[in-house]
Amino acid sequence: GNSSESEGTQEEVTSEASELSGQVIVDGSGTVYPLMANIAENYMTNVQPGVSVQVGRAGSSAGFKKFIPGELDFADASRAIKDEEKAQLEEKGMKLGENVLEFKLALDGLTMVINKENTWAKEMTKDEIVKMYLSGSYNAEDVVKWSDIRADWPAEEIKFYGPNENHGTFEFFFEKILDEQDMVKTANLQQEYSTLVDLVSNDKNAIAFFGYGYYASNQDKLQAVHVDFGNGPVEPTLETIGEDLPYAGFTRPVFTYLNADYAKERPQVLDYAKFVVSKDGAAKLAGDNGFAPLPDSVYAEYQAQLEKLSQ
Amino acid sequence: MTENVKLSSEVVYDVKDLNLWYGKDQALRNINMQILKNRVTAIIGPSGCGKSTFIKTLNRMIENIPVVRTTGEINYHGTDIFDKSVRLEELRTRVGMVFQKPNPFPKSIYENVLYGPKIHGIKDKKILSEILETSLKAAALWDEVKDRLDDNAYGLSGGQQQRLCIARCLAVQPDVILMDEPTSALDPIATSKIEDLIETLKNQYSIVIVTHSMQQAARISDKTAFFLMGEMIEYDDTNIIFTSPRDKRTEDYVTGRFG
Amino acid sequence: MTENVKLSSEVVYDVKDLNLWYGKDQALRNINMQILKNRVTAIIGPSGCGKSTFIKTLNRMIENIPVVRTTGEINYHGTDIFDKSVRLEELRTRVGMVFQKPNPFPKSIYENVLYGPKIHGIKDKKILSEILETSLKAAALWDEVKDRLDDNAYGLSGGQQQRLCIARCLAVQPDVILMDEPTSALDPIATSKIEDLIETLKNQYSIVIVTHSMQQAARISDKTAFFLMGEMIEYDDTNIIFTSPRDKRTEDYVTGRFG
Amino acid sequence: MGSMPNVREMIQLNISKNKNTSDKIMPKFLFVTASISILTTVGIILTLVIDAAKFFSSVPLAEVFSTNLSPLGANPSFGILPLINGTIFTTLIAMLVAIPFGLSSAIYLSQFASESKRKILKPMMEVLAGIPTIVYGFFAYSFVTPLLMKIIPSLEAKNVISPGIVMGIMIIPLVASLSEDAMNAVPESMKEGALGLGSTRLEVAFKVVIPAAISGIMASFVLGISRAIGETMIVAIASGSSKAFTFDITRSMQTMTAYIVEFTSGDAGSGTVGYYSLYAVGLLLFLFTLIMNLLAQYISKKYREEY
Amino acid sequence: MNLDVQIKNTAPLKNNLTLKTNPDNKGFEINMKKMKHRIALDKVSKFIFSLSTLVSLVVLGILIYRISVQSIGWLDMDFLTSNLSIFPEKAGIKGAILGTLYLMSIVIPVVCILGVSTAIYLEEYANKGKIQSFIKVNISNLASVPSVIFGLLGLAVFGRIFSLGSSILAGGLTMSLLVLPVVVVASQEALRAVPGYLREASYAMGASKWTTTWKVVLPVAVPGILTGVILSVSRAIGETAPLVVLGVPTLIMKLPTSIMDDFTAMPIQIYYWTLDTVLTKEYANLAAATIVVLLLVLFIMNFTAILIRNKFQRKF
Ligand SMILES: Nc1ncnc2c1ncn2[C@@H]1O[C@H](COP(=O)(O)OP(=O)(O)OP(=O)(O)O)[C@@H](O)[C@H]1O
Ligand SMILES: Nc1ncnc2c1ncn2[C@@H]1O[C@H](COP(=O)(O)OP(=O)(O)OP(=O)(O)O)[C@@H](O)[C@H]1O
Ligand SMILES: [Mg+2]
Ligand SMILES: [Mg+2]
Ligand SMILES: O=P([O-])([O-])[O-]
C-alpha cells in the first residue's frame, strides 16, 4: 500500500478526543511485526476505531526501501537505520531527528534455535557460535560437522539457517555478531520466519537465529541454545534479555521510524505514534510478543518529542 | 401453352450471363433465365450441379461465403440486384427463403412468425397479431398451433417447423419465395402438406424451388430448369422437360439414367 | 438350385426369437433365421428397419451401445453367443466385420493387415509376411500396394481402403464376414471390384451383407432377407425374393414402390 | 386475406427511413473493446520488456547466467540458474504425477468406464480442477509435507517433493480432460474396426486410439508443463525460498514464480535493480509458458491425425 | 424353410469351451493361452486405470475432509461477521468476504463488457483471415499466462503508473485482465456453437448483421457465455498470487468502503494465516475455516454454471 499521500484530507484538527479517520501505513521488520500488529489492533479497538492502521512485514531493509520514497508512515526495523539509508533520506530532504523520528520500541534477544532432539548443543559459547557461522572456519566448502566444534558431538553435518538479507535480524547478526565477515556458504536463508521454524523443528542437525518472539511462540517445537558470554550459559528469557542483563551479548533494540512530515500533516498518524510510545502501547504489549520493554523514561522522552510536533 | 405463358407472364427475375466462382472453382456458368410471376419454377439436377448456389444468389445470401465472386446480372423487376444502390435488407424482405432443414429460431412460435415484421420496425400490437394469424393461416398451420403460440418452436414436428418457416417468410409479405429442397428432411405426409401449400401460395407469390425429387418437380412446378455441372442445360415448361426434353442429357436425367 | 442349397448347406448361425431394444424402442422383433455356410446372405430393407442393428448383433458389436438389451438366442455353430462363457474377443476373431465407411487404422498398410495376427501373438516374421501377402491377394489388393506396404493406409483411395479393411479381416482367417453396406461410400468402379471380390470369397467364407441397393443384393447374394420395421418379413433364395416373393410388402419394396 | 395490412409497404417505408445507427456503431464499439483485450498482451509484453531491459542493462549477462543468486545482500548478485533449476525440478515432479495418473484417467474414462461412471467421475475431476491453488498450497504445507516426512526421514520441512506432488495432482484433471478429448476425437469407426477384429479394450486403447490421438495427448502434456511452470502459490508456501543451486529434491528450492512472490512481499521498493529483476524473471517465465503453448499448438496442428 | 436345412453342427454348449468353427475350415488357429492372457491383462489394466482415476478423487476427498475437520469450532457466524484480528478467537473474515465481493463488483462488469464484445467481434465481425487467427492464438496464449505475471502487470501499470496502489480498483482490474481471455474463449465457443442456419434464417428475413447478432445469436449463446463468465469469476475469486504481488497488506482490520480503499480477500487471508502459523498455531484453523468458506462459494458458483449449462442445453 502506498496511498498515504492521497489521504489526510478529511482531518478535523480539534481536541484530543475527536474522532479520527484515515489510514496509517506501517511496514518493515518481520521481527517487530507481531508487536506492531498488536499495538495497531489495540489502537483500533480501544482508541480510534475510525482509523485504519495497516501493518506489513516485508523486512527491515525492505521497509526502508518503501519508507524513503514516502510510501510509508512508519518503518519498523530490527536494527538501526544505516548510514547509506540516512544518506538516501537526506537526498530527499529528510533529516533524521527532524523529518524522521527514531523510536526504540523494545528489546529483543537474538535467539539461536535448535531442534528439540538435539541433545548436545544446548549450551554453546558465543565464540563457538560465531566461528561455526563464519565462512572458511573449518573448511573451504563450509561443510561443518557438529564434531568439528566439539569432538564429542555427533559427526553429522550442521544445517545452517537464518532470515535473508531483507531482514534486520540478518544484518544485526552479520554486522554485530559476525563483524561483517562472510557467512558460511551453506547457510540457507529464507524470507519467512515460518519457514525457518518449520525447517529447524524438523531437522535434528539444524540451527537458526531469529528474534526471541518467534522462539517464544514455538517453544514446543524448538529449543533455544543457552549462550555462554563468558559468565556461564544464559537462557534467553524475558528476564535475561536486556542491556544490563545476562543475555546482553545478543540483546538488541527494535525500532520504528516515523515520517514526521506525515505526522504533522495527518493527525491520525501523529495520534497513532503517540499511542505506540504510550504506556498502553509498546511498554505494555512488548511482553506479550516476546520483547523486553525499555525503561519508562525512554518512552516519556518520545512522548515529549511528539508533543512538539503537534504544536 | 409455351407461347401462352411467355406472353401473359410478367418477368420477376431476369438473369443474364451469371457466372459464379467459389475461390477458383466455377460453380455457375453463364446462366440466362427468366423467372415468371406467380409461377412455381423448379430447379433440378444432380447433386453438386449448383442448384443451391443459384437459388442463394437470387437473394444474395451466397455472399455470406467470403470467397464467392460473381459476374453478370440478375435483374429483379428491372433492377440489377448487384447494383450498389440495392439494399440487401430490402431485397431479402421482398425475396423470402425457405431452407432444406427447417430452421425456426429457438423462440416461441409467436416470436418466430413476427421476427421479420418486428425487426423491420412494426410495433403496433394489433397489426402484429393480424400478421401472425394471417401468416399462420396462409401457411396452413394456424389450426395446429393457435392454442400454443407461446410454446417454443422446437416443440413442433419437422413438418410443422417447416410450415412455420414458411409462415415466418410470409409475414413480411414477400414477392418471391425461394425454397431449397424444402421437403427433403420431411416424411411423406409432411411433404404432401407442403406441396399442397405451395400449390395455393403460387396464386400470390412467385416461387422458385430446388428439389432432387423429379416426381415433386413434375407434380408442383409450372416451369423446370435442369442444371448440370454449373450450367443450365434446359429450361422450359415442366411437362415439356419431363415428356419431350430437347437435350439428351435432360432426357437421361429425368428418365433416371444417371444421378 | 434352391433344392441344392438347401440340402448341402451347413448352418453357421441359427438365430432364434431374437428381440432387441434400444432403451425402450424395440429395433428387432422376433427374428428367426439360419445363415448358411459358404453362402452370401443379403439383408435388405428400408432405412431404419434394423439391418445394421441385426448384423452388429451377430458379433455382439451392438453391445458397445450401453442401452441395448436383447432376448433370444443366436447360435453360432451350436453355441449361443450370448452365453457367459463366450469370449467376445474370440467370437469377433471368428466373425470378421467390414463397415460402411472404410476404417483402416492410421498406420501403414502392413500394420493394418497384420493387426489381427499380431494381437493374437503371432510374431514369426515369415509367417506374418505370408499372411500379409495371402490376405492382400485374397482381397485383390496385392498388386496395387505391394510396393508401398509401409505407406500410411490413409494414402489409399476409398475403394482401396475398403479392400484393405477386407484384407485386414481376412488376415485372421475368419469363418464369417459381416459387411454393413460395404460399398455405399464407394464409386461404381470400386463397388464392382468389391462385388467381384465377394464373389470369390464366398468359396471360403460365409458372408452376410447389408445393402440398400437391390441390384447389388440380386447380383451377389444367394439368400436374401427382407427386413421391415424391425421384423424379418421374408427370407429365401435371392431369386425367389426378387422374382416371386410371397409377401406383398416384399414385392412392393423390391419393385421400388416404397423406400 | 382482406384484413391483412399492407405489411410490405410498411416495412419498405421503415427500411428506407432506418439509418442503421446501431449497425454502424456496434462494429466500431466491438472493435474498440476487442482491441483493448488484445492490447493487454501488448501491455504485458511491454511492461515486462521495459522493466526487464532496465535489469539487463545494469546486470552483466555472465552474472545472470550464473548459479549465484543473492538479490538482497550487501553485494547483490542475480544469477537466475537456481530459479530455473527449482522450476525444472518442481515441474518434473509434478509431471511425474500428472502424466501417468492423468493419462490413466483419460484411458479409463474414454475406453473403459460405463456412461454412468463417467457421468460421476468427470464432474468430480472438474471440481478438482476448480480448487484455488492457495488451497492446494495449504494442503501441501499442512498435510502432504508432514506425511512425506514420516515416509522420508531425511526430508526437510521445505522441499520440492511435496509441492511437486500436489501440483501434479492439481494438473491431473487438465491432462486427463485434454487427453480424453483427443481420444474421443478418434472416430468411433476406427475403434469399431479394432473391436471387430477381436481386440480387447486395452488393445484398442494402446494400439489404435492412443497412436491416433498421440498429438492431442502430447499437447496435453505440454500444456500441463506450462501450467506447472507458472504455478505459484503451492511452491511459495511449500518449497521455501532457498536460493542454493542444488539437485537435492529433499531440500528447499525456489522457483521463478516463488521468487516473484517472495520479492514483492519482501522488497518491491520501486526503482531498484531487485525490482527490475522481478520483471526479468517475469519475462523469462512468460517466454517459457509462451513457448510451451505454441509448442502444444504446433504439435496438435502438425501431427493432426490424418484420418 | 427351417426344416430343409441340415444342421450338422449342434455340439452342446460347454462352459469355457472355445467356439467351434466349421470342422473343414482350417481356420486361423487362435492361440488360446495368449487369448486368456490378453483378456486377463485387459481386466487387470481396467482395474489399474480405474484405481488411478480414483487416486485424484481420493486426494480431493482427503483434502476436503482434512480441511473441514480442521475448521470445526472455528467456522461459525462470528467468524463470518467479525473483523480481522491478530487474536485467533476474535478474528473473522468479514473484511475478506467484503473484499472479495468488492473485487467481483469490478471483475464482473469489466469482463462481461470487454470479454463478450471481444468474442462477438472476433466471431461475428472480424474477417476470418490471418489476423483473426493470430488474435485467436494470442488470446488462447494469454489464457495460460501464469497469474503471477498478471500481478506484475498490475503492479507496474495499475499500482505504479496509475498510482492505484493496492486498492480494490487495482486488484479488480488486474483480476479482470487475468480472466478476460477465459471469458473471451468461452464466449467465442458459445457463439460458434450457434448453428449457422439460424443466422442464415435471420439474414434471409432481411435482418442486418447486428440485428441478427443481437436478436438471434446472442440469446442462443447467452447460457454458454454465462457459464464462461461464472467459471472465470470463480477463478478470480480463488487467485492469490496477483494480489500478493500487488502488495495487499498483511494486517488490515478496517472494512473497505470504496473501490479506492485497500483491502484483503479470502485467498490472501489464507496465505498470510498459513505463513503466520508460527506466530500463533490457531491461525492454521482460521486458514482452514476460510478455505471452507471459499470452497463453498466456488462450489455454489460452479454448480450454478453446471445447472445453467444443463438447463439450456440446445434444444435444436
Ligand atoms: N462454400 C463453398 N465453398 C466452395 N465450394 C462450394 C461451396 N458450396 C458449394 N460449393 C461447390 O459448388 C458446387 C455446387 O454446389 P451446390 O451446393 O450449389 O450444389 P447443389 O446442386 O445444391 O447440390 P445438392 O443437391 O447436393 O444440394 C459444388 O461443386 C460444391 O462443391
Ligand atoms: N444407438 C442407437 N440408439 C437408439 N436407437 C438406435 C440406435 N441406432 C439405431 N437406432 C434405431 O434402431 C432402428 C434400426 O436402426 P438401424 O441402424 O439398424 O437401421 P438400418 O436398417 O441399418 O438403417 P440404414 O439403412 O439407414 O443404415 C432405427 O429406428 C434407429 O433409429
Ligand atoms: Mg443443395
Ligand atoms: Mg445401417
Ligand atoms: O524481519 P526483520 O525484523 O529481521 O527485519
PDB file of N, CA, C and O and ligand atoms in Angstrom, chain C residues 20-28 43-56 62 65-68 100 180-181 210-212 227 229-230 253, ligand 2:
ATOM      1  N   LEU C  20     -34.566 -57.112 -29.830  1.00  0.00           N
ATOM      2  CA  LEU C  20     -33.553 -56.162 -29.370  1.00  0.00           C
ATOM      3  C   LEU C  20     -34.188 -54.797 -29.139  1.00  0.00           C
ATOM      4  O   LEU C  20     -35.011 -54.348 -29.939  1.00  0.00           O
ATOM      5  N   TRP C  21     -33.797 -54.191 -28.033  1.00  0.00           N
ATOM      6  CA  TRP C  21     -34.305 -52.860 -27.707  1.00  0.00           C
ATOM      7  C   TRP C  21     -33.157 -51.861 -27.556  1.00  0.00           C
ATOM      8  O   TRP C  21     -32.108 -52.205 -27.000  1.00  0.00           O
ATOM      9  N   TYR C  22     -33.382 -50.653 -28.077  1.00  0.00           N
ATOM     10  CA  TYR C  22     -32.525 -49.527 -27.695  1.00  0.00           C
ATOM     11  C   TYR C  22     -33.283 -48.800 -26.604  1.00  0.00           C
ATOM     12  O   TYR C  22     -34.257 -48.102 -26.893  1.00  0.00           O
ATOM     13  N   GLY C  23     -32.897 -48.971 -25.372  1.00  0.00           N
ATOM     14  CA  GLY C  23     -33.685 -48.394 -24.283  1.00  0.00           C
ATOM     15  C   GLY C  23     -35.092 -48.958 -24.367  1.00  0.00           C
ATOM     16  O   GLY C  23     -35.280 -50.163 -24.204  1.00  0.00           O
ATOM     17  N   LYS C  24     -36.051 -48.088 -24.662  1.00  0.00           N
ATOM     18  CA  LYS C  24     -37.432 -48.581 -24.730  1.00  0.00           C
ATOM     19  C   LYS C  24     -37.861 -48.925 -26.148  1.00  0.00           C
ATOM     20  O   LYS C  24     -38.905 -49.545 -26.347  1.00  0.00           O
ATOM     21  N   ASP C  25     -37.088 -48.464 -27.132  1.00  0.00           N
ATOM     22  CA  ASP C  25     -37.514 -48.681 -28.522  1.00  0.00           C
ATOM     23  C   ASP C  25     -37.056 -50.033 -29.015  1.00  0.00           C
ATOM     24  O   ASP C  25     -35.853 -50.326 -29.036  1.00  0.00           O
ATOM     25  N   GLN C  26     -38.003 -50.811 -29.449  1.00  0.00           N
ATOM     26  CA  GLN C  26     -37.635 -52.122 -29.969  1.00  0.00           C
ATOM     27  C   GLN C  26     -37.159 -51.960 -31.409  1.00  0.00           C
ATOM     28  O   GLN C  26     -37.836 -51.366 -32.243  1.00  0.00           O
ATOM     29  N   ALA C  27     -35.988 -52.479 -31.688  1.00  0.00           N
ATOM     30  CA  ALA C  27     -35.432 -52.334 -33.034  1.00  0.00           C
ATOM     31  C   ALA C  27     -35.447 -53.664 -33.779  1.00  0.00           C
ATOM     32  O   ALA C  27     -35.409 -53.674 -35.009  1.00  0.00           O
ATOM     33  N   LEU C  28     -35.474 -54.777 -33.085  1.00  0.00           N
ATOM     34  CA  LEU C  28     -35.595 -56.084 -33.742  1.00  0.00           C
ATOM     35  C   LEU C  28     -36.703 -56.853 -33.056  1.00  0.00           C
ATOM     36  O   LEU C  28     -36.794 -56.875 -31.827  1.00  0.00           O
ATOM     37  N   ILE C  43     -29.015 -58.751 -46.575  1.00  0.00           N
ATOM     38  CA  ILE C  43     -30.094 -58.205 -45.754  1.00  0.00           C
ATOM     39  C   ILE C  43     -30.533 -56.915 -46.412  1.00  0.00           C
ATOM     40  O   ILE C  43     -29.707 -56.010 -46.600  1.00  0.00           O
ATOM     41  N   ILE C  44     -31.788 -56.850 -46.806  1.00  0.00           N
ATOM     42  CA  ILE C  44     -32.266 -55.610 -47.419  1.00  0.00           C
ATOM     43  C   ILE C  44     -33.460 -55.079 -46.641  1.00  0.00           C
ATOM     44  O   ILE C  44     -34.024 -55.787 -45.800  1.00  0.00           O
ATOM     45  N   GLY C  45     -33.807 -53.839 -46.924  1.00  0.00           N
ATOM     46  CA  GLY C  45     -34.936 -53.226 -46.240  1.00  0.00           C
ATOM     47  C   GLY C  45     -34.752 -51.720 -46.194  1.00  0.00           C
ATOM     48  O   GLY C  45     -33.630 -51.227 -46.360  1.00  0.00           O
ATOM     49  N   PRO C  46     -35.837 -51.008 -45.968  1.00  0.00           N
ATOM     50  CA  PRO C  46     -35.727 -49.539 -45.973  1.00  0.00           C
ATOM     51  C   PRO C  46     -34.899 -49.036 -44.803  1.00  0.00           C
ATOM     52  O   PRO C  46     -34.657 -49.761 -43.833  1.00  0.00           O
ATOM     53  N   SER C  47     -34.487 -47.815 -44.887  1.00  0.00           N
ATOM     54  CA  SER C  47     -33.657 -47.207 -43.861  1.00  0.00           C
ATOM     55  C   SER C  47     -34.339 -47.288 -42.497  1.00  0.00           C
ATOM     56  O   SER C  47     -35.539 -47.066 -42.377  1.00  0.00           O
ATOM     57  N   GLY C  48     -33.572 -47.650 -41.499  1.00  0.00           N
ATOM     58  CA  GLY C  48     -34.111 -47.704 -40.150  1.00  0.00           C
ATOM     59  C   GLY C  48     -34.832 -48.994 -39.809  1.00  0.00           C
ATOM     60  O   GLY C  48     -35.401 -49.118 -38.729  1.00  0.00           O
ATOM     61  N   CYS C  49     -34.775 -49.971 -40.706  1.00  0.00           N
ATOM     62  CA  CYS C  49     -35.549 -51.181 -40.449  1.00  0.00           C
ATOM     63  C   CYS C  49     -34.813 -52.128 -39.509  1.00  0.00           C
ATOM     64  O   CYS C  49     -35.376 -53.122 -39.068  1.00  0.00           O
ATOM     65  N   GLY C  50     -33.552 -51.853 -39.240  1.00  0.00           N
ATOM     66  CA  GLY C  50     -32.841 -52.695 -38.294  1.00  0.00           C
ATOM     67  C   GLY C  50     -31.755 -53.555 -38.913  1.00  0.00           C
ATOM     68  O   GLY C  50     -31.218 -54.439 -38.259  1.00  0.00           O
ATOM     69  N   LYS C  51     -31.394 -53.294 -40.148  1.00  0.00           N
ATOM     70  CA  LYS C  51     -30.383 -54.102 -40.814  1.00  0.00           C
ATOM     71  C   LYS C  51     -29.049 -54.035 -40.075  1.00  0.00           C
ATOM     72  O   LYS C  51     -28.453 -55.063 -39.730  1.00  0.00           O
ATOM     73  N   SER C  52     -28.578 -52.803 -39.828  1.00  0.00           N
ATOM     74  CA  SER C  52     -27.294 -52.656 -39.153  1.00  0.00           C
ATOM     75  C   SER C  52     -27.366 -53.238 -37.752  1.00  0.00           C
ATOM     76  O   SER C  52     -26.439 -53.899 -37.286  1.00  0.00           O
ATOM     77  N   THR C  53     -28.468 -52.973 -37.100  1.00  0.00           N
ATOM     78  CA  THR C  53     -28.637 -53.497 -35.752  1.00  0.00           C
ATOM     79  C   THR C  53     -28.491 -55.016 -35.762  1.00  0.00           C
ATOM     80  O   THR C  53     -27.777 -55.595 -34.941  1.00  0.00           O
ATOM     81  N   PHE C  54     -29.146 -55.641 -36.721  1.00  0.00           N
ATOM     82  CA  PHE C  54     -29.103 -57.099 -36.768  1.00  0.00           C
ATOM     83  C   PHE C  54     -27.684 -57.608 -37.006  1.00  0.00           C
ATOM     84  O   PHE C  54     -27.190 -58.480 -36.305  1.00  0.00           O
ATOM     85  N   ILE C  55     -27.039 -57.047 -38.003  1.00  0.00           N
ATOM     86  CA  ILE C  55     -25.727 -57.599 -38.370  1.00  0.00           C
ATOM     87  C   ILE C  55     -24.718 -57.362 -37.247  1.00  0.00           C
ATOM     88  O   ILE C  55     -23.852 -58.192 -36.973  1.00  0.00           O
ATOM     89  N   LYS C  56     -24.884 -56.234 -36.538  1.00  0.00           N
ATOM     90  CA  LYS C  56     -23.966 -55.975 -35.434  1.00  0.00           C
ATOM     91  C   LYS C  56     -24.254 -56.860 -34.240  1.00  0.00           C
ATOM     92  O   LYS C  56     -23.419 -56.997 -33.346  1.00  0.00           O
ATOM     93  N   ILE C  62     -22.981 -54.711 -31.168  1.00  0.00           N
ATOM     94  CA  ILE C  62     -24.088 -53.869 -30.747  1.00  0.00           C
ATOM     95  C   ILE C  62     -23.980 -53.517 -29.267  1.00  0.00           C
ATOM     96  O   ILE C  62     -24.492 -52.488 -28.820  1.00  0.00           O
ATOM     97  N   ILE C  65     -23.167 -50.130 -27.521  1.00  0.00           N
ATOM     98  CA  ILE C  65     -24.165 -49.116 -27.156  1.00  0.00           C
ATOM     99  C   ILE C  65     -24.772 -49.556 -25.833  1.00  0.00           C
ATOM    100  O   ILE C  65     -25.342 -50.639 -25.738  1.00  0.00           O
ATOM    101  N   PRO C  66     -24.600 -48.723 -24.800  1.00  0.00           N
ATOM    102  CA  PRO C  66     -24.918 -49.205 -23.448  1.00  0.00           C
ATOM    103  C   PRO C  66     -26.389 -49.533 -23.234  1.00  0.00           C
ATOM    104  O   PRO C  66     -26.709 -50.402 -22.439  1.00  0.00           O
ATOM    105  N   VAL C  67     -27.276 -48.846 -23.956  1.00  0.00           N
ATOM    106  CA  VAL C  67     -28.696 -49.031 -23.652  1.00  0.00           C
ATOM    107  C   VAL C  67     -29.294 -50.280 -24.290  1.00  0.00           C
ATOM    108  O   VAL C  67     -30.471 -50.573 -24.108  1.00  0.00           O
ATOM    109  N   VAL C  68     -28.491 -51.023 -25.065  1.00  0.00           N
ATOM    110  CA  VAL C  68     -29.049 -52.155 -25.812  1.00  0.00           C
ATOM    111  C   VAL C  68     -29.370 -53.330 -24.892  1.00  0.00           C
ATOM    112  O   VAL C  68     -28.630 -53.657 -23.974  1.00  0.00           O
ATOM    113  N   GLN C 100     -19.395 -49.749 -43.205  1.00  0.00           N
ATOM    114  CA  GLN C 100     -19.887 -48.909 -44.292  1.00  0.00           C
ATOM    115  C   GLN C 100     -18.814 -47.957 -44.813  1.00  0.00           C
ATOM    116  O   GLN C 100     -18.548 -47.879 -45.997  1.00  0.00           O
ATOM    117  N   ASP C 180     -21.493 -54.349 -43.582  1.00  0.00           N
ATOM    118  CA  ASP C 180     -22.610 -53.409 -43.455  1.00  0.00           C
ATOM    119  C   ASP C 180     -22.486 -52.337 -44.529  1.00  0.00           C
ATOM    120  O   ASP C 180     -21.719 -51.393 -44.383  1.00  0.00           O
ATOM    121  N   GLU C 181     -23.232 -52.500 -45.598  1.00  0.00           N
ATOM    122  CA  GLU C 181     -23.177 -51.567 -46.730  1.00  0.00           C
ATOM    123  C   GLU C 181     -21.739 -51.253 -47.113  1.00  0.00           C
ATOM    124  O   GLU C 181     -21.346 -50.088 -47.135  1.00  0.00           O
ATOM    125  N   VAL C 210     -25.204 -56.391 -45.632  1.00  0.00           N
ATOM    126  CA  VAL C 210     -26.327 -55.453 -45.623  1.00  0.00           C
ATOM    127  C   VAL C 210     -26.157 -54.541 -46.823  1.00  0.00           C
ATOM    128  O   VAL C 210     -25.058 -54.056 -47.090  1.00  0.00           O
ATOM    129  N   THR C 211     -27.207 -54.329 -47.558  1.00  0.00           N
ATOM    130  CA  THR C 211     -27.083 -53.405 -48.690  1.00  0.00           C
ATOM    131  C   THR C 211     -28.412 -52.703 -48.887  1.00  0.00           C
ATOM    132  O   THR C 211     -29.467 -53.232 -48.566  1.00  0.00           O
ATOM    133  N   HIS C 212     -28.339 -51.469 -49.356  1.00  0.00           N
ATOM    134  CA  HIS C 212     -29.601 -50.824 -49.695  1.00  0.00           C
ATOM    135  C   HIS C 212     -29.787 -50.768 -51.209  1.00  0.00           C
ATOM    136  O   HIS C 212     -30.691 -50.136 -51.705  1.00  0.00           O
ATOM    137  N   PHE C 227     -36.090 -57.065 -44.352  1.00  0.00           N
ATOM    138  CA  PHE C 227     -36.481 -56.552 -43.037  1.00  0.00           C
ATOM    139  C   PHE C 227     -37.395 -55.355 -43.216  1.00  0.00           C
ATOM    140  O   PHE C 227     -37.261 -54.576 -44.160  1.00  0.00           O
ATOM    141  N   MET C 229     -39.221 -52.513 -40.466  1.00  0.00           N
ATOM    142  CA  MET C 229     -39.552 -52.045 -39.120  1.00  0.00           C
ATOM    143  C   MET C 229     -39.209 -53.061 -38.042  1.00  0.00           C
ATOM    144  O   MET C 229     -40.010 -53.343 -37.143  1.00  0.00           O
ATOM    145  N   GLY C 230     -38.002 -53.596 -38.124  1.00  0.00           N
ATOM    146  CA  GLY C 230     -37.534 -54.489 -37.070  1.00  0.00           C
ATOM    147  C   GLY C 230     -37.961 -55.937 -37.235  1.00  0.00           C
ATOM    148  O   GLY C 230     -37.517 -56.805 -36.494  1.00  0.00           O
ATOM    149  N   TYR C 253     -41.519 -53.578 -51.994  1.00  0.00           N
ATOM    150  CA  TYR C 253     -40.187 -52.997 -51.774  1.00  0.00           C
ATOM    151  C   TYR C 253     -39.266 -53.286 -52.951  1.00  0.00           C
ATOM    152  O   TYR C 253     -38.624 -52.369 -53.477  1.00  0.00           O
TER     153      TYR C 253
HETATM  154  N1  LIG F   2     -27.621 -46.053 -30.996  1.00  0.00           N
HETATM  155  C1  LIG F   2     -28.950 -46.087 -31.139  1.00  0.00           C
HETATM  156  N2  LIG F   2     -29.737 -45.686 -30.129  1.00  0.00           N
HETATM  157  C2  LIG F   2     -31.091 -45.708 -30.262  1.00  0.00           C
HETATM  158  N3  LIG F   2     -31.729 -46.109 -31.354  1.00  0.00           N
HETATM  159  C3  LIG F   2     -30.989 -46.524 -32.407  1.00  0.00           C
HETATM  160  C4  LIG F   2     -29.571 -46.524 -32.342  1.00  0.00           C
HETATM  161  N4  LIG F   2     -29.096 -46.985 -33.524  1.00  0.00           N
HETATM  162  C5  LIG F   2     -30.192 -47.240 -34.279  1.00  0.00           C
HETATM  163  N5  LIG F   2     -31.325 -46.975 -33.609  1.00  0.00           N
HETATM  164  C6  LIG F   2     -32.702 -47.145 -34.097  1.00  0.00           C
HETATM  165  O1  LIG F   2     -32.916 -48.504 -34.415  1.00  0.00           O
HETATM  166  C7  LIG F   2     -33.616 -48.637 -35.619  1.00  0.00           C
HETATM  167  C8  LIG F   2     -32.827 -49.502 -36.581  1.00  0.00           C
HETATM  168  O2  LIG F   2     -31.632 -48.804 -36.923  1.00  0.00           O
HETATM  169  P1  LIG F   2     -30.526 -49.406 -37.892  1.00  0.00           P
HETATM  170  O3  LIG F   2     -29.354 -48.521 -37.869  1.00  0.00           O
HETATM  171  O4  LIG F   2     -30.314 -50.806 -37.522  1.00  0.00           O
HETATM  172  O5  LIG F   2     -31.267 -49.302 -39.285  1.00  0.00           O
HETATM  173  P2  LIG F   2     -30.710 -49.671 -40.725  1.00  0.00           P
HETATM  174  O6  LIG F   2     -31.671 -50.607 -41.303  1.00  0.00           O
HETATM  175  O7  LIG F   2     -29.291 -50.059 -40.664  1.00  0.00           O
HETATM  176  O8  LIG F   2     -30.851 -48.267 -41.464  1.00  0.00           O
HETATM  177  P3  LIG F   2     -29.908 -47.628 -42.572  1.00  0.00           P
HETATM  178  O9  LIG F   2     -30.276 -48.239 -43.849  1.00  0.00           O
HETATM  179  O10 LIG F   2     -30.297 -46.182 -42.500  1.00  0.00           O
HETATM  180  O11 LIG F   2     -28.495 -47.869 -42.160  1.00  0.00           O
HETATM  181  C9  LIG F   2     -33.863 -47.253 -36.145  1.00  0.00           C
HETATM  182  O12 LIG F   2     -35.176 -46.876 -35.794  1.00  0.00           O
HETATM  183  C10 LIG F   2     -32.895 -46.398 -35.406  1.00  0.00           C
HETATM  184  O13 LIG F   2     -33.444 -45.133 -35.129  1.00  0.00           O
END
